[in-house]
Short mmCIF file of C-alpha atoms and ligand atoms in Angstrom, two decimals:
data_model
loop_
_atom_site.label_atom_id
_atom_site.label_comp_id
_atom_site.label_asym_id
_atom_site.label_seq_id
_atom_site.Cartn_x
_atom_site.Cartn_y
_atom_site.Cartn_z
CA MET A 389 90.53 110.48 147.76
CA SER A 390 92.93 113.34 147.37
CA LEU A 391 95.37 113.69 144.54
CA VAL A 392 98.71 114.97 145.78
CA VAL A 393 101.75 115.91 143.72
CA MET A 394 104.91 114.96 145.61
CA LYS A 395 108.17 116.43 144.30
CA PHE A 396 111.41 115.01 145.66
CA GLY A 397 114.59 117.07 145.20
CA GLY A 398 118.12 115.88 144.49
CA THR A 399 119.01 115.17 148.11
CA SER A 400 115.82 113.10 148.51
CA VAL A 401 117.05 110.76 145.76
CA GLU A 402 120.81 111.16 146.21
CA ASP A 403 121.64 107.54 147.11
CA PRO A 404 119.94 104.20 147.87
CA ALA A 405 119.14 105.22 151.48
CA ALA A 406 117.47 108.45 150.33
CA ILE A 407 115.49 106.68 147.57
CA ASN A 408 114.33 104.09 150.13
CA ARG A 409 113.15 106.92 152.43
CA THR A 410 111.31 108.47 149.49
CA ALA A 411 109.66 105.14 148.65
CA ALA A 412 108.56 104.76 152.28
CA ILE A 413 107.03 108.25 152.29
CA VAL A 414 105.09 107.56 149.08
CA ALA A 415 104.01 104.09 150.28
CA GLY A 416 102.70 105.74 153.46
CA ARG A 417 100.61 108.11 151.36
CA VAL A 418 99.18 105.32 149.24
CA ALA A 419 98.30 103.44 152.44
CA MET A 420 96.45 106.55 153.67
CA GLY A 421 94.33 106.45 150.52
CA ASN A 422 96.01 109.42 148.79
CA LEU A 423 96.62 109.38 145.05
CA PRO A 424 100.21 110.54 144.60
CA VAL A 425 101.87 111.76 141.42
CA VAL A 426 105.62 111.75 141.95
CA VAL A 427 108.11 114.16 140.38
CA VAL A 428 111.82 113.61 141.00
CA SER A 429 114.99 115.58 140.44
CA ALA A 430 118.24 114.14 139.24
CA LEU A 431 120.40 112.53 141.95
CA ALA A 432 122.10 115.31 143.97
CA LYS A 433 124.87 117.14 142.06
CA VAL A 434 124.25 115.20 138.82
CA THR A 435 122.96 118.25 136.92
CA ASP A 436 126.13 120.19 137.78
CA GLN A 437 128.29 117.28 136.65
CA LEU A 438 126.41 116.86 133.38
CA LEU A 439 126.87 120.56 132.66
CA ARG A 440 130.56 120.21 133.43
CA ALA A 441 130.84 117.21 131.08
CA ALA A 442 129.16 119.22 128.31
CA SER A 443 131.42 122.22 128.78
CA CYS A 444 134.57 120.04 128.91
CA ALA A 445 133.52 118.32 125.68
CA ALA A 446 132.78 121.61 123.94
CA LYS A 447 136.26 122.84 124.90
CA GLY A 448 137.76 119.80 123.21
CA ASP A 449 138.46 117.85 126.42
CA ARG A 450 136.86 114.65 125.17
CA THR A 451 138.66 112.45 127.72
CA GLY A 452 137.63 114.67 130.65
CA ALA A 453 134.00 114.74 129.51
CA LEU A 454 133.83 110.97 129.04
CA ALA A 455 135.48 110.45 132.45
CA ILE A 456 132.71 112.49 134.13
CA SER A 457 130.10 110.49 132.24
CA SER A 458 131.77 107.23 133.23
CA ARG A 459 131.72 108.19 136.95
CA LEU A 460 128.04 109.11 136.64
CA ARG A 461 127.32 105.80 134.89
CA SER A 462 128.92 103.88 137.79
CA ARG A 463 127.04 105.94 140.39
CA HIS A 464 123.68 105.27 138.73
CA ARG A 465 124.43 101.59 138.11
CA ASP A 466 125.54 101.12 141.75
CA THR A 467 122.47 102.92 143.03
CA ALA A 468 120.19 100.77 140.87
CA CYS A 469 121.90 97.52 141.93
CA ALA A 470 121.72 98.46 145.61
CA LEU A 471 117.99 99.14 145.33
CA ILE A 472 116.64 96.46 143.01
CA LYS A 473 117.09 92.95 144.37
CA ASN A 474 115.09 91.03 141.76
CA PRO A 475 117.86 89.86 139.35
CA ALA A 476 115.81 90.24 136.16
CA GLU A 477 114.52 93.71 137.13
CA SER A 478 117.96 94.79 138.23
CA ALA A 479 119.55 93.61 134.96
CA ALA A 480 116.84 95.36 132.92
CA LEU A 481 117.40 98.63 134.80
CA VAL A 482 121.18 98.44 134.43
CA THR A 483 120.78 97.78 130.68
CA LEU A 484 118.52 100.82 130.41
CA ILE A 485 121.03 102.96 132.33
CA ASP A 486 123.83 101.74 130.05
CA GLN A 487 121.81 102.58 126.95
CA LYS A 488 121.19 106.10 128.24
CA PHE A 489 124.87 106.66 129.05
CA ASP A 490 125.90 105.21 125.66
CA SER A 491 123.76 107.81 123.93
CA LEU A 492 125.03 110.56 126.27
CA ASP A 493 128.61 109.58 125.39
CA GLU A 494 127.74 109.86 121.69
CA ILE A 495 126.56 113.42 122.27
CA LEU A 496 129.69 114.28 124.27
CA ARG A 497 131.92 112.92 121.50
CA GLY A 498 129.95 114.98 119.00
CA LEU A 499 130.42 118.10 121.13
CA ALA A 500 134.15 117.45 121.34
CA ALA A 501 134.26 117.24 117.56
CA ILE A 502 132.24 120.36 116.77
CA LEU A 503 133.53 122.40 119.78
CA GLU A 504 130.30 124.28 120.27
CA LEU A 505 127.70 123.96 123.01
CA THR A 506 124.32 125.46 122.15
CA PRO A 507 121.58 125.96 124.78
CA ARG A 508 119.58 123.29 122.95
CA ILE A 509 122.33 120.67 123.29
CA SER A 510 123.00 121.72 126.88
CA ASP A 511 119.35 120.95 127.70
CA LEU A 512 119.63 117.59 125.96
CA VAL A 513 122.74 116.70 127.98
CA VAL A 514 121.31 117.72 131.39
CA SER A 515 118.02 115.95 130.67
CA TYR A 516 119.77 112.62 131.25
CA GLY A 517 119.88 113.34 135.01
CA GLU A 518 116.11 113.33 135.45
CA ARG A 519 115.47 110.79 132.70
CA ILE A 520 117.59 108.24 134.55
CA SER A 521 116.71 109.16 138.16
CA SER A 522 112.98 108.82 137.41
CA ARG A 523 113.56 105.31 136.00
CA ILE A 524 115.49 104.22 139.11
CA VAL A 525 112.85 105.65 141.43
CA ALA A 526 109.97 104.08 139.48
CA ALA A 527 111.67 100.66 139.52
CA THR A 528 112.34 100.97 143.27
CA PHE A 529 108.71 101.88 143.94
CA CYS A 530 107.55 98.82 141.99
CA GLU A 531 109.85 96.58 144.01
CA ARG A 532 108.55 98.10 147.26
CA GLY A 533 104.96 97.26 146.23
CA ILE A 534 103.94 100.72 144.94
CA ALA A 535 102.16 100.45 141.57
CA ALA A 536 104.47 102.96 139.90
CA ALA A 537 104.24 103.84 136.21
CA HIS A 538 107.14 105.74 134.68
CA VAL A 539 106.09 108.69 132.52
CA ASP A 540 108.52 110.65 130.34
CA ALA A 541 108.03 114.20 131.61
CA ARG A 542 108.82 115.51 128.13
CA ASP A 543 105.53 114.06 126.90
CA VAL A 544 103.55 116.02 129.49
CA ILE A 545 105.40 119.28 130.12
CA VAL A 546 105.31 121.19 126.84
CA THR A 547 107.13 124.50 126.61
CA ASP A 548 108.18 127.11 124.09
CA SER A 549 111.67 126.84 122.59
CA GLN A 550 113.64 129.08 124.96
CA PHE A 551 116.18 126.44 125.84
CA GLN A 552 117.51 126.51 129.42
CA LYS A 553 114.56 128.61 130.65
CA ALA A 554 111.65 127.38 128.62
CA VAL A 555 108.18 128.75 129.28
CA PRO A 556 105.47 126.13 129.90
CA GLN A 557 102.38 126.08 127.69
CA ASP A 558 99.65 125.65 130.30
CA SER A 559 96.76 124.60 128.08
CA ILE A 560 98.79 121.88 126.31
CA ILE A 561 100.12 120.63 129.67
CA GLU A 562 96.58 120.43 131.02
CA LYS A 563 95.51 118.39 127.99
CA ARG A 564 98.53 116.08 128.16
CA ALA A 565 98.09 115.56 131.92
CA ALA A 566 94.45 114.62 131.32
CA GLU A 567 95.44 112.19 128.56
CA MET A 568 98.55 110.65 130.08
CA LEU A 569 98.43 110.98 133.86
CA ARG A 570 94.74 110.91 134.71
CA PRO A 571 94.06 107.40 133.23
CA LEU A 572 97.04 105.99 135.14
CA ILE A 573 95.79 107.49 138.41
CA GLU A 574 92.30 106.17 137.73
CA HIS A 575 93.77 102.70 137.31
CA GLY A 576 95.42 102.90 140.73
CA LYS A 577 98.91 103.69 139.38
CA VAL A 578 101.41 106.15 140.82
CA PRO A 579 102.92 108.13 137.91
CA VAL A 580 106.63 108.83 138.40
CA MET A 581 108.26 111.47 136.21
CA GLY A 582 111.40 113.58 136.13
CA GLY A 583 111.18 117.23 137.04
CA PHE A 584 112.94 120.09 135.21
CA ILE A 585 112.83 118.47 131.76
CA ALA A 586 110.27 119.24 129.12
CA SER A 587 109.97 119.47 125.37
CA ASN A 588 108.77 121.98 122.83
CA GLU A 589 105.85 121.23 120.55
CA ALA A 590 108.20 119.63 118.03
CA GLY A 591 109.32 117.18 120.73
CA ILE A 592 112.81 118.71 121.18
CA THR A 593 114.06 118.51 124.77
CA THR A 594 113.98 121.75 126.79
CA THR A 595 114.42 122.53 130.50
CA LEU A 596 112.67 124.88 132.90
CA GLY A 597 115.88 126.41 134.33
CA ARG A 598 117.99 125.41 137.33
CA GLY A 599 115.98 124.21 140.31
CA GLY A 600 113.04 123.73 137.92
CA SER A 601 111.77 120.41 139.31
CA ASP A 602 109.73 122.36 141.87
CA PHE A 603 108.12 124.13 138.93
CA THR A 604 107.31 120.78 137.25
CA GLY A 605 105.64 119.66 140.48
CA ALA A 606 103.54 122.80 140.56
CA LEU A 607 102.65 122.58 136.85
CA VAL A 608 101.47 119.00 137.26
CA GLY A 609 99.57 119.93 140.42
CA GLY A 610 97.91 122.84 138.62
CA ALA A 611 97.07 120.77 135.52
CA LEU A 612 95.45 118.02 137.62
CA SER A 613 93.87 120.44 140.12
CA ALA A 614 95.63 118.52 142.89
CA SER A 615 94.58 119.04 146.49
CA ALA A 616 98.20 119.81 147.47
CA ILE A 617 101.63 120.26 145.95
CA GLU A 618 104.35 118.89 148.22
CA ILE A 619 107.99 119.90 147.81
CA TRP A 620 110.12 117.34 149.67
CA THR A 621 113.64 118.55 150.37
CA ASP A 622 116.46 118.33 152.94
CA VAL A 623 115.29 120.97 155.44
CA ASP A 624 112.20 121.15 157.66
CA GLY A 625 110.50 123.71 155.44
CA ILE A 626 110.94 127.38 154.62
CA MET A 627 113.12 128.66 157.44
CA THR A 628 113.63 132.17 158.77
CA CYS A 629 116.87 132.19 156.74
CA ASP A 630 119.12 129.66 155.04
CA PRO A 631 119.97 127.24 157.89
CA ARG A 632 123.41 126.76 156.34
CA VAL A 633 124.13 130.42 157.06
CA CYS A 634 122.53 130.62 160.48
CA PRO A 635 121.89 127.43 162.45
CA GLU A 636 119.38 129.27 164.68
CA ALA A 637 117.01 129.49 161.68
CA LEU A 638 113.45 128.58 162.65
CA ARG A 639 110.86 126.76 160.60
CA VAL A 640 108.11 129.04 159.32
CA LYS A 641 104.91 127.06 159.87
CA VAL A 642 102.72 129.06 157.53
CA ILE A 643 103.44 131.72 154.92
CA SER A 644 101.46 133.41 152.16
CA PHE A 645 101.91 132.71 148.44
CA GLU A 646 103.03 136.31 148.00
CA GLU A 647 105.69 136.10 150.71
CA ALA A 648 106.97 132.74 149.49
CA ALA A 649 107.18 134.00 145.90
CA GLU A 650 109.15 137.05 147.02
CA LEU A 651 111.56 134.90 149.06
CA ALA A 652 112.06 132.44 146.22
CA TYR A 653 112.66 135.21 143.70
CA PHE A 654 115.19 136.87 145.97
CA GLY A 655 117.30 133.80 146.47
CA ALA A 656 115.78 131.38 149.02
CA LYS A 657 116.87 128.29 147.11
CA VAL A 658 114.39 126.08 148.93
CA LEU A 659 111.74 126.93 146.31
CA HIS A 660 111.97 127.73 142.60
CA PRO A 661 110.41 131.19 142.07
CA ALA A 662 107.88 129.97 139.51
CA THR A 663 106.50 127.23 141.78
CA ILE A 664 103.93 129.53 143.29
CA LEU A 665 102.25 130.62 140.05
CA PRO A 666 100.33 127.46 139.12
CA ALA A 667 99.38 127.01 142.77
CA VAL A 668 98.01 130.55 143.04
CA LYS A 669 96.00 130.17 139.83
CA LYS A 670 94.08 127.25 141.31
CA ASN A 671 94.50 128.12 144.98
CA ILE A 672 96.31 124.85 145.72
CA PRO A 673 98.28 124.82 148.98
CA VAL A 674 102.02 124.15 148.63
CA LEU A 675 103.81 122.29 151.42
CA VAL A 676 107.57 122.24 151.90
CA LEU A 677 108.57 119.07 153.76
CA ASN A 678 111.71 117.27 154.87
CA SER A 679 112.27 113.77 153.45
CA ARG A 680 114.81 113.16 156.25
CA ASN A 681 112.26 114.13 158.88
CA PRO A 682 108.91 113.19 157.31
CA THR A 683 106.81 113.49 160.45
CA ASN A 684 107.60 117.19 160.73
CA ASP A 685 104.73 119.46 159.61
CA GLY A 686 106.92 121.54 157.27
CA THR A 687 105.78 124.87 155.86
CA ARG A 688 102.31 125.45 154.50
CA ILE A 689 102.08 128.09 151.76
CA ILE A 690 98.55 129.38 151.40
CA SER A 691 96.80 132.38 149.87
CA LEU A 692 96.20 134.30 153.09
CA ALA A 693 98.67 133.83 155.91
CA PRO A 694 97.53 134.54 159.46
CA HIS A 695 98.70 137.71 161.16
CA CYS A 696 102.22 137.54 162.58
CA LYS A 697 103.41 139.57 165.57
CA SER A 698 106.88 140.11 164.10
CA PRO A 699 107.34 142.15 160.92
CA PHE A 700 109.40 139.59 159.01
CA LYS A 701 108.91 135.92 158.18
CA SER A 702 112.24 135.22 156.53
CA ILE A 703 115.47 136.65 155.12
CA ALA A 704 116.69 135.68 151.63
CA VAL A 705 120.00 136.41 149.96
CA LYS A 706 120.78 136.52 146.28
CA LYS A 707 124.48 136.54 145.45
CA LYS A 708 126.60 137.00 142.31
CA LEU A 709 124.86 140.25 141.45
CA SER A 710 126.30 143.37 139.86
CA ILE A 711 125.47 147.02 140.30
CA ILE A 712 125.44 149.21 137.20
CA ASP A 713 125.60 152.97 137.70
CA VAL A 714 124.42 155.07 134.76
CA VAL A 715 125.34 158.71 135.25
CA ALA A 716 124.22 161.57 132.97
CA SER A 717 123.22 165.14 133.54
CA ARG A 718 120.85 164.67 130.59
CA MET A 719 118.44 162.90 132.89
CA LEU A 720 117.55 166.18 134.47
CA MET A 721 113.94 166.86 133.55
CA THR A 722 113.90 164.68 130.46
CA HIS A 723 111.28 162.13 129.82
CA GLY A 724 111.89 158.89 128.00
CA TYR A 725 115.39 158.56 129.44
CA LEU A 726 114.56 155.67 131.74
CA SER A 727 112.74 153.87 128.96
CA GLU A 728 115.88 154.13 126.78
CA ILE A 729 117.89 152.55 129.59
CA PHE A 730 115.39 149.75 130.13
CA ALA A 731 115.15 149.14 126.38
CA ILE A 732 118.84 148.22 126.45
CA PHE A 733 118.30 145.67 129.24
CA ASP A 734 115.34 144.36 127.29
CA LYS A 735 117.40 144.02 124.11
CA HIS A 736 119.90 141.86 126.02
CA GLN A 737 117.06 139.92 127.69
CA CYS A 738 118.55 140.81 131.04
CA PRO A 739 116.19 141.04 134.03
CA VAL A 740 116.78 143.90 136.47
CA ASP A 741 116.32 143.15 140.18
CA MET A 742 116.45 146.54 141.81
CA VAL A 743 116.45 150.15 140.58
CA SER A 744 117.28 153.38 142.33
CA THR A 745 117.33 156.83 140.73
CA SER A 746 118.57 160.30 141.55
CA GLU A 747 118.49 163.42 139.47
CA VAL A 748 121.62 162.54 137.54
CA SER A 749 122.05 158.84 137.94
CA VAL A 750 120.31 155.51 137.85
CA SER A 751 121.65 152.44 139.63
CA LEU A 752 120.40 149.00 138.64
CA THR A 753 121.24 145.52 139.78
CA VAL A 754 121.36 142.47 137.54
CA ASP A 755 122.53 138.91 137.93
CA SER A 756 123.69 137.95 134.47
CA ASN A 757 127.29 139.00 134.64
CA ASP A 758 128.28 137.55 131.29
CA LYS A 759 126.03 140.01 129.46
CA LEU A 760 127.37 143.03 131.33
CA PRO A 761 130.13 144.17 128.97
CA ALA A 762 127.71 144.24 126.02
CA ILE A 763 125.03 146.02 128.08
CA ALA A 764 127.57 148.56 129.35
CA ALA A 765 128.76 149.21 125.79
CA ASP A 766 125.21 150.01 124.69
CA LEU A 767 124.49 152.12 127.79
CA SER A 768 127.66 154.13 127.23
CA GLN A 769 126.00 155.59 124.11
CA LEU A 770 123.60 157.34 126.52
CA ALA A 771 125.70 158.12 129.57
CA ASP A 772 128.73 157.31 131.66
CA VAL A 773 128.57 153.73 132.88
CA LYS A 774 130.29 151.90 135.71
CA TYR A 775 129.65 148.40 136.88
CA GLU A 776 130.86 146.29 139.76
CA GLY A 777 130.30 142.62 140.52
CA LYS A 778 130.39 140.48 143.69
CA LYS A 779 127.35 142.11 145.29
CA ALA A 780 124.60 140.46 147.31
CA LEU A 781 120.99 141.45 147.73
CA VAL A 782 119.51 140.82 151.16
CA CYS A 783 115.74 140.67 151.12
CA MET A 784 113.59 140.70 154.26
CA VAL A 785 110.05 139.51 153.65
CA GLY A 786 106.88 139.76 155.69
CA GLU A 787 103.27 140.83 155.19
CA ASP A 788 103.41 142.63 158.48
CA ILE A 789 105.98 145.23 157.41
CA ARG A 790 102.94 147.11 156.16
CA GLY A 791 101.93 149.82 158.49
CA GLN A 792 104.68 149.29 161.09
CA SER A 793 106.79 152.33 161.78
CA GLY A 794 110.46 152.31 162.65
CA ILE A 795 111.22 149.01 160.92
CA ALA A 796 113.81 150.45 158.53
CA ALA A 797 115.62 152.05 161.46
CA GLN A 798 115.76 148.68 163.25
CA VAL A 799 117.01 146.91 160.11
CA PHE A 800 119.82 149.36 159.47
CA ALA A 801 120.73 149.55 163.16
CA ALA A 802 121.20 145.78 163.14
CA ILE A 803 123.67 146.01 160.26
CA ARG A 804 125.23 149.36 161.12
CA HIS A 805 128.68 147.81 160.76
CA ILE A 806 128.02 146.86 157.14
CA ASN A 807 128.28 149.15 154.14
CA VAL A 808 124.94 149.33 152.31
CA ARG A 809 125.05 150.24 148.60
CA MET A 810 121.40 150.41 147.55
CA ILE A 811 118.08 150.23 149.36
CA SER A 812 114.58 149.40 148.18
CA GLN A 813 111.32 149.27 150.03
CA GLY A 814 107.76 149.59 148.94
CA ALA A 815 107.61 147.94 145.55
CA SER A 816 105.63 145.03 146.95
CA GLU A 817 104.96 146.36 150.44
CA ILE A 818 106.08 143.04 151.85
CA ASN A 819 109.78 143.23 151.15
CA MET A 820 112.64 145.39 152.28
CA SER A 821 115.83 144.81 150.30
CA PHE A 822 119.31 146.20 150.25
CA MET A 823 122.51 145.60 148.38
CA ILE A 824 125.84 144.90 150.09
CA GLU A 825 129.22 143.37 149.26
CA GLU A 826 128.95 139.62 148.74
CA GLU A 827 131.55 138.97 151.45
CA ASP A 828 129.33 140.71 154.05
CA ALA A 829 126.19 138.68 153.24
CA GLU A 830 126.49 135.94 155.88
CA GLU A 831 127.32 138.41 158.63
CA ALA A 832 124.36 140.61 157.64
CA VAL A 833 121.95 137.67 157.72
CA ARG A 834 123.19 136.53 161.13
CA SER A 835 122.92 140.05 162.59
CA LEU A 836 119.43 140.56 161.18
CA HIS A 837 118.32 137.15 162.36
CA ALA A 838 119.55 137.86 165.87
CA ALA A 839 117.75 141.22 165.85
CA PHE A 840 114.37 140.14 164.45
CA PHE A 841 113.84 136.55 165.57
CA GLN A 842 114.56 136.90 169.30
CA ASN A 843 110.92 136.53 170.34
CA PRO A 844 109.32 134.60 167.52
CA ASP A 845 105.53 134.40 167.31
CA PRO A 846 104.68 130.75 168.17
CA ALA A 847 101.64 130.87 165.87
CA ILE A 848 103.94 131.33 162.88
CA PHE A 849 107.35 129.93 163.83
CA ASP A 850 108.34 126.55 165.23
CA VAL A 851 109.64 127.77 168.59
CA GLU A 852 109.44 124.27 170.07
CA ALA A 853 112.30 123.15 167.80
CA GLN A 854 114.29 126.16 168.96
CA LYS A 855 113.71 125.22 172.60
CA GLY A 856 114.79 121.65 171.72
CA GLN A 857 117.99 122.99 170.17
CA LEU A 858 118.74 125.05 173.27
CA LEU A 859 118.17 122.07 175.56
CA ALA A 860 120.11 119.57 173.43
CA PRO A 861 123.58 118.80 174.81
CA SER A 862 126.22 120.33 172.58
CA SER A 863 128.23 117.79 170.62
P1 ADP B 457 116.26 120.27 146.50
O1 ADP B 457 117.44 119.55 145.91
O2 ADP B 457 115.43 119.41 147.39
O3 ADP B 457 115.46 120.99 145.47
P2 ADP B 457 117.58 122.72 147.21
O4 ADP B 457 119.03 122.56 147.49
O5 ADP B 457 117.19 123.27 145.88
O6 ADP B 457 116.86 121.34 147.49
O7 ADP B 457 116.91 123.63 148.35
C1 ADP B 457 117.06 123.30 149.70
C2 ADP B 457 118.14 124.17 150.32
O8 ADP B 457 117.73 125.53 150.29
C3 ADP B 457 118.39 123.92 151.79
O9 ADP B 457 119.31 122.87 151.99
C4 ADP B 457 118.90 125.26 152.31
O10 ADP B 457 120.29 125.29 152.47
C5 ADP B 457 118.53 126.25 151.20
N1 ADP B 457 117.79 127.41 151.69
C6 ADP B 457 118.06 128.70 151.36
N2 ADP B 457 117.22 129.53 151.98
C7 ADP B 457 116.38 128.78 152.72
C8 ADP B 457 115.28 129.07 153.58
N3 ADP B 457 114.86 130.30 153.81
N4 ADP B 457 114.65 128.04 154.17
C9 ADP B 457 115.04 126.77 153.93
N5 ADP B 457 116.07 126.43 153.14
C10 ADP B 457 116.74 127.41 152.53
N1 LIG B 458 118.20 118.84 138.63
C1 LIG B 458 117.87 120.22 138.30
C2 LIG B 458 118.86 121.16 138.96
O1 LIG B 458 119.73 120.73 139.72
C3 LIG B 458 116.47 120.59 138.65
C4 LIG B 458 116.12 120.49 140.12
O2 LIG B 458 116.72 119.68 140.83
O3 LIG B 458 115.18 121.16 140.54
O4 LIG B 458 118.81 122.34 138.70
MG1 MG B 459 115.66 122.87 144.49
#
């Protein structure tokens, strides 16, 4: 019997109808003889609202913060009542939800009194989203006849203490999964836990960073050596670009770990960038599936993808980036200059996405705009510094860029009407990236999609769905 980790994102648990669909998908798996471990996100948009409540409170807007919390309380209570029909179970769940919101309100009042929001308290506040959603989902599963057992993810996923982007401690997670999840599975239970939330070794709540529930799913899958890690979301899989930007986007049927990691890192929100790591370590396939269309095959992410006739598999976009230009004649024939520049980014713990150098200048792109003034101040000790925000990085990914000539010419011909600020190709051999103004991003993606996905390879892309779209009467 195969153990499968099934992670359901915010839209897959957003309301009673979505939670019922999720329960039906899991029940179907149990009926097939699979052994699921379920990881759920907070209900859609709840994490954003919790962060907003925390920041209102820390600015002294106690009433505003408590109003957000009160709306969230009603939404969770209503969802629970709509799902759980057994009066005793329903009352117990509502009491539990009330207790959680009472303690959240205490924290918000405290924040409004001390007027300071630390990363540690921010993690504690957002943790309520997954702590409560996982309870509602577990109770629903039980009522639908699935032998669910709620597990507090913070007891299993142990991290360091870098709040808001904590780093998992693999060996401890493996041990905890063996102690806490394995016995449940062996007793025929379906463990249900929240994604994204974790704790440090002292038991203090941490989180894995935004979108981190995918990562939880992968960590659990890795720790239990699962036969598959399934990421259930609101689209048919990894598409040739964000379908919200370009409705002609096609499902990619199969993609390599390396390609998927590159896409996730460069902004394809469908997958958290760290999801691939635990899967690669144990060579566990990752599937991206649609909880609104569960019979669709989704995308299969595996170590070696089959050859594709077209150079690219997908286009990702990362927005809200800045370009920093560091200009100094000193660079000419000096060594150690670049390391001084990078040391400054390191000091500010600021990751750099792209780098381009000339004899007298270095251009770098970063996405943490709040740190920029301090970084620029330090860099100005070395050279002249300019920085500009509102940039977007477009990243075209595909194993088959390797060895094909004339690709760059085709890419830049397709976006000849758009001003390109920086270009990078070669670092990974499977990605070609360039920097443009944020306002041009959608247009660039649509033009590139039209140019490169005209004749998609049916072995790799779901061309049947495209034909269906073309045949469907327009509404
Ligand atoms: P979840 O809440 O399930 O984690 P997310 O919102 O994090 O879902 O990710 C799914 C969304 O990712 C999709 O609705 C889609 O708009 C966006 N997306 C961006 N790029 C892609 C892509 N290449 N393929 C599929 N979806 C993408
Ligand atoms: N709820 C968290 C977020 O919105 C984690 C996730 O859904 O993956 O970032
Ligand atoms: Mg997500």
